[in-house]
PDB file of C-alpha atoms and ligand atoms in Angstrom:
ATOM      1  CA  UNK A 267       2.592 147.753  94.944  1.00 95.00           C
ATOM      2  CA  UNK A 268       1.129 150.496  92.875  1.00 96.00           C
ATOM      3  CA  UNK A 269       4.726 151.850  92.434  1.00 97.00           C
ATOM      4  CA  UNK A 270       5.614 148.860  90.708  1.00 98.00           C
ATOM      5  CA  UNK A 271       2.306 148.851  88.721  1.00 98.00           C
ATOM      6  CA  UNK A 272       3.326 152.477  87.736  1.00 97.00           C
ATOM      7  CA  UNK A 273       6.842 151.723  86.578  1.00 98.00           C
ATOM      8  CA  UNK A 274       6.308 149.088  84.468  1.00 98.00           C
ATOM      9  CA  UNK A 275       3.433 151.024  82.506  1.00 97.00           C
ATOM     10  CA  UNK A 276       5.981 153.840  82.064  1.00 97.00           C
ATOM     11  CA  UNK A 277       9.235 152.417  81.433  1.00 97.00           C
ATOM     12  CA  UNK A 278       8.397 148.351  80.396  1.00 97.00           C
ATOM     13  CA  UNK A 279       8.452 147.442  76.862  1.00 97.00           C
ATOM     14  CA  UNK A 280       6.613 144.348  75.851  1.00 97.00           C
ATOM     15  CA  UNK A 281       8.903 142.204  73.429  1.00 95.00           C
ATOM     16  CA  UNK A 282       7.797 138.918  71.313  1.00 91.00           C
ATOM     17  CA  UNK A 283       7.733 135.874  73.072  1.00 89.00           C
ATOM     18  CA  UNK A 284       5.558 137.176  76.012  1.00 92.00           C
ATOM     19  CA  UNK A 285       8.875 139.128  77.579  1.00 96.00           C
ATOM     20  CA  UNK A 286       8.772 142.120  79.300  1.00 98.00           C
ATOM     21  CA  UNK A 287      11.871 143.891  79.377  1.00 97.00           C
ATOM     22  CA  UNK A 288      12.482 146.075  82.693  1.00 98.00           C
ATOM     23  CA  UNK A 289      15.787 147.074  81.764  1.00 96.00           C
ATOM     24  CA  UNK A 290      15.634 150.631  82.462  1.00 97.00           C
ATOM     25  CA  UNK A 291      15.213 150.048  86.378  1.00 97.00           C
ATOM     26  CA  UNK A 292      15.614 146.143  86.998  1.00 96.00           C
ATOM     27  CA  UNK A 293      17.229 144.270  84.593  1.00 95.00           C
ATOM     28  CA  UNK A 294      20.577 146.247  83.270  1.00 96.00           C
ATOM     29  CA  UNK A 295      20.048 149.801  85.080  1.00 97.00           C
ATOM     30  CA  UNK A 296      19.205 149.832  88.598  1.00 97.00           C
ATOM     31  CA  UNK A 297      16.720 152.289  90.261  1.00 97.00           C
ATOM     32  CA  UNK A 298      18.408 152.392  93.502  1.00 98.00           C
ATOM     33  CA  UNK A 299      15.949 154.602  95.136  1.00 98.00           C
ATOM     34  CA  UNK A 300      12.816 152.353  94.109  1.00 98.00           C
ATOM     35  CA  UNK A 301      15.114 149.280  94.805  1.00 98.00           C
ATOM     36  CA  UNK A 302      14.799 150.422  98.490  1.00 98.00           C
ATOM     37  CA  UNK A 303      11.131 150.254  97.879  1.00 98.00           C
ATOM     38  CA  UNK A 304      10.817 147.156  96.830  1.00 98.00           C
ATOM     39  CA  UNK A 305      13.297 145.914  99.882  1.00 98.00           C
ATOM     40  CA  UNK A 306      10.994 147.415 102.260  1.00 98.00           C
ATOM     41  CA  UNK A 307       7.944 146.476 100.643  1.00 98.00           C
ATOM     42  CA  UNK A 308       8.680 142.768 100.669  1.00 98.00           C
ATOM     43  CA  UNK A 309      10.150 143.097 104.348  1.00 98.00           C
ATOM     44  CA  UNK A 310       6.546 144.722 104.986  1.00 98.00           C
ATOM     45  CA  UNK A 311       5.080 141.699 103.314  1.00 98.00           C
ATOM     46  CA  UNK A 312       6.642 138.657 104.980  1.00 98.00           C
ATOM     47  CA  UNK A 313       6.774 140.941 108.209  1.00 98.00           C
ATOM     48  CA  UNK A 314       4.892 138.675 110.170  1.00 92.00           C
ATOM     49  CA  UNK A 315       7.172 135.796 109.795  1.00 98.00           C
ATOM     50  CA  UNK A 316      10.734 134.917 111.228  1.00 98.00           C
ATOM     51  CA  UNK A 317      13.200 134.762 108.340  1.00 98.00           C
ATOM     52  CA  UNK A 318      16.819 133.463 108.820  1.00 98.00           C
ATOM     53  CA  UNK A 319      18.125 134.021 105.279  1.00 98.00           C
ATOM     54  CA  UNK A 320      17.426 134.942 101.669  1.00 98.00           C
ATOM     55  CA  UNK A 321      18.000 132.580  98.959  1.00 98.00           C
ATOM     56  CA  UNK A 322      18.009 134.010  95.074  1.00 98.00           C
ATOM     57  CA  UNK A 323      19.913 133.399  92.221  1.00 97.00           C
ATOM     58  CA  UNK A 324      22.003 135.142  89.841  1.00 96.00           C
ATOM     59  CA  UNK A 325      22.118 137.990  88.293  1.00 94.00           C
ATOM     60  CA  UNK A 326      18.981 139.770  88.287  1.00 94.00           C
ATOM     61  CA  UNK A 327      17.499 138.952  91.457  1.00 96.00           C
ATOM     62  CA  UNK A 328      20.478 139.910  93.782  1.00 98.00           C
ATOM     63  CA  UNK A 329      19.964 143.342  94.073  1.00 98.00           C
ATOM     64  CA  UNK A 330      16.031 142.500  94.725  1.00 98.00           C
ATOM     65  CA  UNK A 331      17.150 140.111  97.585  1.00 98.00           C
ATOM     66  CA  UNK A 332      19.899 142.740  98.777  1.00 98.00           C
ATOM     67  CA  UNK A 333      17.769 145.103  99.251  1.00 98.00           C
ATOM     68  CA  UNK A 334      15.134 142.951 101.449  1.00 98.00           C
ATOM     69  CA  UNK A 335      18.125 141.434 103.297  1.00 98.00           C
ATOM     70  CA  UNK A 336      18.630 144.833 104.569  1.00 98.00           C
ATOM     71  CA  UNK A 337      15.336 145.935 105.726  1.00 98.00           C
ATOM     72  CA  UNK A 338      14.684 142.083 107.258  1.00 98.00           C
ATOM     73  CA  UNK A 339      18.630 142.555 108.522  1.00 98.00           C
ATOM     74  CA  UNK A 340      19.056 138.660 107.650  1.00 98.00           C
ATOM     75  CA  UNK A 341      22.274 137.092 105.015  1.00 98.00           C
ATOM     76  CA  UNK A 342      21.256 136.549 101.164  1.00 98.00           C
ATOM     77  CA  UNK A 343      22.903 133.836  99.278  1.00 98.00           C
ATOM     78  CA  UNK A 344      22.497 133.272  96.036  1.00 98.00           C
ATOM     79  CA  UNK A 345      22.311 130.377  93.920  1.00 97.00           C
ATOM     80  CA  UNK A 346      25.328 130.047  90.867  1.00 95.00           C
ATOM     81  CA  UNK A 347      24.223 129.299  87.313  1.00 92.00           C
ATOM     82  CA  UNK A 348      27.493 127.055  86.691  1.00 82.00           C
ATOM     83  CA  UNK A 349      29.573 125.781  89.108  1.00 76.00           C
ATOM     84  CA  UNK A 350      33.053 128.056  89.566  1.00 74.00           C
ATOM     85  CA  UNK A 351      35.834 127.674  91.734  1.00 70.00           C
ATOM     86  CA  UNK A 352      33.630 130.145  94.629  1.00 72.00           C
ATOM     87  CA  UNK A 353      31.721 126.686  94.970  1.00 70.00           C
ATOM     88  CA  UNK A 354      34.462 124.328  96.093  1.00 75.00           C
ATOM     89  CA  UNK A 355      33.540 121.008  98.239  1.00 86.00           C
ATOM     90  CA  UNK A 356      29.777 119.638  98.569  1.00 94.00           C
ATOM     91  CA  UNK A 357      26.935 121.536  96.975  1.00 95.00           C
ATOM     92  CA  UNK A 358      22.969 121.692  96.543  1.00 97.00           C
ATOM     93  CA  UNK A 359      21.865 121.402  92.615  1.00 96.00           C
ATOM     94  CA  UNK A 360      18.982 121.618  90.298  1.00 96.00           C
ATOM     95  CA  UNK A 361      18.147 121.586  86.921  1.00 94.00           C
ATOM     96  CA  UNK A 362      16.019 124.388  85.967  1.00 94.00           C
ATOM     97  CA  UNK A 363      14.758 125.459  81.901  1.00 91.00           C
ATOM     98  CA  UNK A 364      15.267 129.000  81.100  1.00 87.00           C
ATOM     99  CA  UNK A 365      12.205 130.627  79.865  1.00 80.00           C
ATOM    100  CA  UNK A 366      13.949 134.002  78.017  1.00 83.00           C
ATOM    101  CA  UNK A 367      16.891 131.526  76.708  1.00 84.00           C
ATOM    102  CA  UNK A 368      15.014 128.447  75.889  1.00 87.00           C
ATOM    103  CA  UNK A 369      17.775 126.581  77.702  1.00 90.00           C
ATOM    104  CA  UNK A 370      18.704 124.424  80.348  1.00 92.00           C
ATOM    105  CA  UNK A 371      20.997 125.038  83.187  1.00 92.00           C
ATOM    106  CA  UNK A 372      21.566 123.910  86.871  1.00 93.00           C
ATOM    107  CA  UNK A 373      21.205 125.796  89.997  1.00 95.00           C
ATOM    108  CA  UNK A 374      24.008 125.015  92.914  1.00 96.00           C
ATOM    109  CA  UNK A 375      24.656 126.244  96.269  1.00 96.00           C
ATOM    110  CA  UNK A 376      27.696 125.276  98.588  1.00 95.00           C
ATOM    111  CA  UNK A 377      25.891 123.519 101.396  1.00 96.00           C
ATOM    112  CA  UNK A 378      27.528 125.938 103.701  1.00 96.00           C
ATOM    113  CA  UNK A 379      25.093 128.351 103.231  1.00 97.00           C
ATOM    114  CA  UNK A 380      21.779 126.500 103.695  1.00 98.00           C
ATOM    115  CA  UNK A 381      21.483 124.258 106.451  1.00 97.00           C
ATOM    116  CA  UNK A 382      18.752 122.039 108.386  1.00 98.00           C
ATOM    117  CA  UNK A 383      15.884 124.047 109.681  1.00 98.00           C
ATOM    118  CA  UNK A 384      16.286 127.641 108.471  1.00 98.00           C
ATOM    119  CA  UNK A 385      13.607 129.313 107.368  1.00 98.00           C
ATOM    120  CA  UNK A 386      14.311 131.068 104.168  1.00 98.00           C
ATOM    121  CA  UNK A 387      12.322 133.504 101.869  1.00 98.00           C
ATOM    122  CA  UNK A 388      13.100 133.150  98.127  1.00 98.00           C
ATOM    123  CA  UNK A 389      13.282 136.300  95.936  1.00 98.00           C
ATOM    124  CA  UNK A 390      13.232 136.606  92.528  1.00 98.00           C
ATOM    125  CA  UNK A 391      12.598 139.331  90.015  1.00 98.00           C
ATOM    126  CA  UNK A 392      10.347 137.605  87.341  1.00 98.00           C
ATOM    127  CA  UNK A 393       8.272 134.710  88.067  1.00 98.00           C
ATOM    128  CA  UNK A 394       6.388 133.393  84.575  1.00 97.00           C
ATOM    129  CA  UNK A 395       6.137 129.131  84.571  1.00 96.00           C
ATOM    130  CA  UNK A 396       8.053 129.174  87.787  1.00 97.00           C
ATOM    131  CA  UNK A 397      10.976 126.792  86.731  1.00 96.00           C
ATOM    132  CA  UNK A 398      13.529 129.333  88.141  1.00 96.00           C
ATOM    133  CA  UNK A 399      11.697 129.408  91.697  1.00 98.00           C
ATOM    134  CA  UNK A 400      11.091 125.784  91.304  1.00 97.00           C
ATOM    135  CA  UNK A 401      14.522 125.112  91.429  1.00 97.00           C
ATOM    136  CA  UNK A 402      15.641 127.436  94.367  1.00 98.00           C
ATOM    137  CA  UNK A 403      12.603 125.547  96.395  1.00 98.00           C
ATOM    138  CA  UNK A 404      14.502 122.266  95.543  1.00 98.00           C
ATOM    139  CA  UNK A 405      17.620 123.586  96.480  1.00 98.00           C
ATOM    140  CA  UNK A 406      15.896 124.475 100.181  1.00 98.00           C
ATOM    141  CA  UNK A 407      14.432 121.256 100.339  1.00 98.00           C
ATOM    142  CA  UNK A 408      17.338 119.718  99.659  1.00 98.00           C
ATOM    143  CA  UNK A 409      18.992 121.377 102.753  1.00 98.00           C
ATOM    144  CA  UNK A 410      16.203 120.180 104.986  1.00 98.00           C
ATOM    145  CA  UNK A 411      15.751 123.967 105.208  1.00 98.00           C
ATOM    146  CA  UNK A 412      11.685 125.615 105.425  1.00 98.00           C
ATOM    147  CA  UNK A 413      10.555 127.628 102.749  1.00 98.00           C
ATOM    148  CA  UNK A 414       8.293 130.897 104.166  1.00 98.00           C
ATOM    149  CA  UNK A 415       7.167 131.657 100.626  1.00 98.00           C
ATOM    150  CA  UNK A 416       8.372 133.618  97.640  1.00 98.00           C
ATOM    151  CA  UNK A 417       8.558 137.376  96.851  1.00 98.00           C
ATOM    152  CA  UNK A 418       8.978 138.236  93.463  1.00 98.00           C
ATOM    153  CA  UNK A 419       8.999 141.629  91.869  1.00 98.00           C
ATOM    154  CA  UNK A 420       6.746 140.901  88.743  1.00 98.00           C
ATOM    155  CA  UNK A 421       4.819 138.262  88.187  1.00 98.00           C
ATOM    156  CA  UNK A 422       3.417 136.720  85.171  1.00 98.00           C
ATOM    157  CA  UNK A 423       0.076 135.175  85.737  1.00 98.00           C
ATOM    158  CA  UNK A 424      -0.876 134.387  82.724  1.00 97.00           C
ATOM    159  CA  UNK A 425       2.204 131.868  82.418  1.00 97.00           C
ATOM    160  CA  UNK A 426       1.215 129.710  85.776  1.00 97.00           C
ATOM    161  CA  UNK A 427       4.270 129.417  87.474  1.00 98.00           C
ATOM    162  CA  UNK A 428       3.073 131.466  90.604  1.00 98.00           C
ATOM    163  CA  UNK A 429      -0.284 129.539  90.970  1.00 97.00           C
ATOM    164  CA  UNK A 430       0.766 126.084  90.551  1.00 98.00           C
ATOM    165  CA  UNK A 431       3.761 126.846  93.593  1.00 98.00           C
ATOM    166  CA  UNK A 432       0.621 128.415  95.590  1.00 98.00           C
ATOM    167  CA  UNK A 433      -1.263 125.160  94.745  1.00 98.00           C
ATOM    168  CA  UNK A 434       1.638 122.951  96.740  1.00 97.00           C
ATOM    169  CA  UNK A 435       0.685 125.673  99.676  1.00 98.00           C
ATOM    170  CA  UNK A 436       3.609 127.827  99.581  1.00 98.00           C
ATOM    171  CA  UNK A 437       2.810 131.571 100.135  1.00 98.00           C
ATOM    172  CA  UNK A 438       4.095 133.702  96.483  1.00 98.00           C
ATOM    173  CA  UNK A 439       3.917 137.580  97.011  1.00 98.00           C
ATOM    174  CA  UNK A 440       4.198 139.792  93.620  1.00 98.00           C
ATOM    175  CA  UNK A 441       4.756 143.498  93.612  1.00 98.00           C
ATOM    176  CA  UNK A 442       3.171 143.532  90.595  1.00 98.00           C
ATOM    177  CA  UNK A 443       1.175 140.591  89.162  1.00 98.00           C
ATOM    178  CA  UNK A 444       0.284 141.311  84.897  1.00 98.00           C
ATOM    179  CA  UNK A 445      -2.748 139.395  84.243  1.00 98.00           C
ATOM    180  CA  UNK A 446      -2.146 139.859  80.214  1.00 97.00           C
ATOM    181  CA  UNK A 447      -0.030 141.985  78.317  1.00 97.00           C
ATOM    182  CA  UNK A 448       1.004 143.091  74.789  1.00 96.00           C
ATOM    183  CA  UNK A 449       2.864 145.391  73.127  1.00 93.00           C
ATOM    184  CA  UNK A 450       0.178 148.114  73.752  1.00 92.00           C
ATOM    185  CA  UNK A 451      -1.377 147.306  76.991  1.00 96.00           C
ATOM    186  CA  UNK A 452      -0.371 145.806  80.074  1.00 97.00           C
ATOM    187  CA  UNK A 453      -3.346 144.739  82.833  1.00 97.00           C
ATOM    188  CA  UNK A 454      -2.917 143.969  86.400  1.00 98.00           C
ATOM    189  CA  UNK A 455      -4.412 141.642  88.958  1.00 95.00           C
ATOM    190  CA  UNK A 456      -5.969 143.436  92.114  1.00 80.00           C
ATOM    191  CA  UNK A 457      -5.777 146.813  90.014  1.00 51.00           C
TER     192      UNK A 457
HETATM  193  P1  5GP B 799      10.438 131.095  85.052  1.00 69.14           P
HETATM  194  O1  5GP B 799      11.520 130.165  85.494  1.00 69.14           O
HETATM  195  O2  5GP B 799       9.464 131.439  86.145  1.00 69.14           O
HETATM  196  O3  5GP B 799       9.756 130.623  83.787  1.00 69.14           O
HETATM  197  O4  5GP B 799      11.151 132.437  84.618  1.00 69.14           O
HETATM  198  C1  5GP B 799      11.771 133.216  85.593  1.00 69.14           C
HETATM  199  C2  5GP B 799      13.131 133.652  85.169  1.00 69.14           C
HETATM  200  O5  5GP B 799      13.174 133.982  83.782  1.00 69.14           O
HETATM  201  C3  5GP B 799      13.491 134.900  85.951  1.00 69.14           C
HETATM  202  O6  5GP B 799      14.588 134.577  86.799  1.00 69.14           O
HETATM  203  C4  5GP B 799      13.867 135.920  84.899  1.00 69.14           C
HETATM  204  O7  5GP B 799      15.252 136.109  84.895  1.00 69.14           O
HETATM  205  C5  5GP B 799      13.456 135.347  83.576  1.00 69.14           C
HETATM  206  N1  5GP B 799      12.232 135.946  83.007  1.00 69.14           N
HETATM  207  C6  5GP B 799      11.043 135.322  82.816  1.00 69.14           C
HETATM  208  N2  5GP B 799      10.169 136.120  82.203  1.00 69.14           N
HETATM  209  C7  5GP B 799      10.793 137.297  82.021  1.00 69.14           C
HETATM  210  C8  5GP B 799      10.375 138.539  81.416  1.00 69.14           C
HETATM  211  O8  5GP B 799       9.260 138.735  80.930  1.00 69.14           O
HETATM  212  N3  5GP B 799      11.306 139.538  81.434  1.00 69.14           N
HETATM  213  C9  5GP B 799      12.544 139.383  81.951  1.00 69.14           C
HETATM  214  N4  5GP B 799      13.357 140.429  81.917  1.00 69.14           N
HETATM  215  N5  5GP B 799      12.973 138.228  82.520  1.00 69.14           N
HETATM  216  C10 5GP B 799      12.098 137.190  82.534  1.00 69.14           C
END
């Protein structure tokens, strides 16, 4: 999505530790009119498939996922970071590493919300070694629930995470996919 490719070269800063900090439209502000662009471009992108639900996780990927649950027209659920009275009875869990906190923490679902044989797209907004994603596909699995692939709104290549989950065959869709970056310059797959 040259849009995204765009945004990021204007309003991204490059941080140590190989983060890029999207805070301006993604992250702490929200861009509501480009966040309708990126709902219908990843609606535009899975288009071809039959989706029954959106599964993401919290915080910075809900308004992502929103925003393709609307174009698609489909529910998004999203996965809890720590388990709170909203997730009472039975739930889904993994165990996922935080990249940007260098910490561990688990993913959980009520199983109300994903059941045997749905097929559900996973959005995210940053995909670097893929331990986040990782987790939500565990969480599907766990529900006996299909996995159509993975939208993301920036990927990392150069961390691996989005290769090795196309390597087990599931499809991963960027809008924008950063081959290498530092503080100065910022290049692009496909560009
Ligand atoms: P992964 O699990 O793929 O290593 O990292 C993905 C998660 O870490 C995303 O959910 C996102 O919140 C966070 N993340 C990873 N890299 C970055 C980055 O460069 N910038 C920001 N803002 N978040 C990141």
């Amino acid at each position: 999505m040259k849009e995204m490719q765009e945004k990021i070269l204007a309003e991204g800063k490059v941080i140590s530790g190989g983060i890029l900090k999207v805070g301006s439209f993604l992250n702490q502000q929200i861009d509501t009119d480009f966040l309708k662009k990126m709902g219908k471009e990843i609606a535009e992108l899975y288009s071809g498939e039959k989706i029954d639900k959106i599964l993401t996780i919290e915080a910075s990927g809900i308004s992502i996922a929103v925003a393709a649950g609307m174009e698609i027209g489909v529910p998004v659920v999203f996965a809890k970071k720590h388990l709170t009275s909203n997730v009472d009875g039975a739930f889904y869990s993994a165990d996922v590493h935080s990249f940007t906190r260098d910490e561990d923490y688990s993913v959980v679902v009520s199983i109300d919300f994903l059941s045997q044989g749905e097929r559900i797209l996973i959005v995210d907004d940053f995909l670097a070694n893929g331990q986040a994603l990782n987790g939500l596909l565990s969480l599907v699995k766990q529900a006996g629930a299909e996995p159509v692939g993975v939208a993301v709104a920036i990927e990392k290549c150069f961390q691996g995470g989005g290769d090795e989950i196309r390597g087990r065959g599931i499809r991963v869709e960027a809008l924008a996919a950063i081959e290498s970056m530092s503080a100065d310059t910022i290049v692009f797959r496909n560009n």
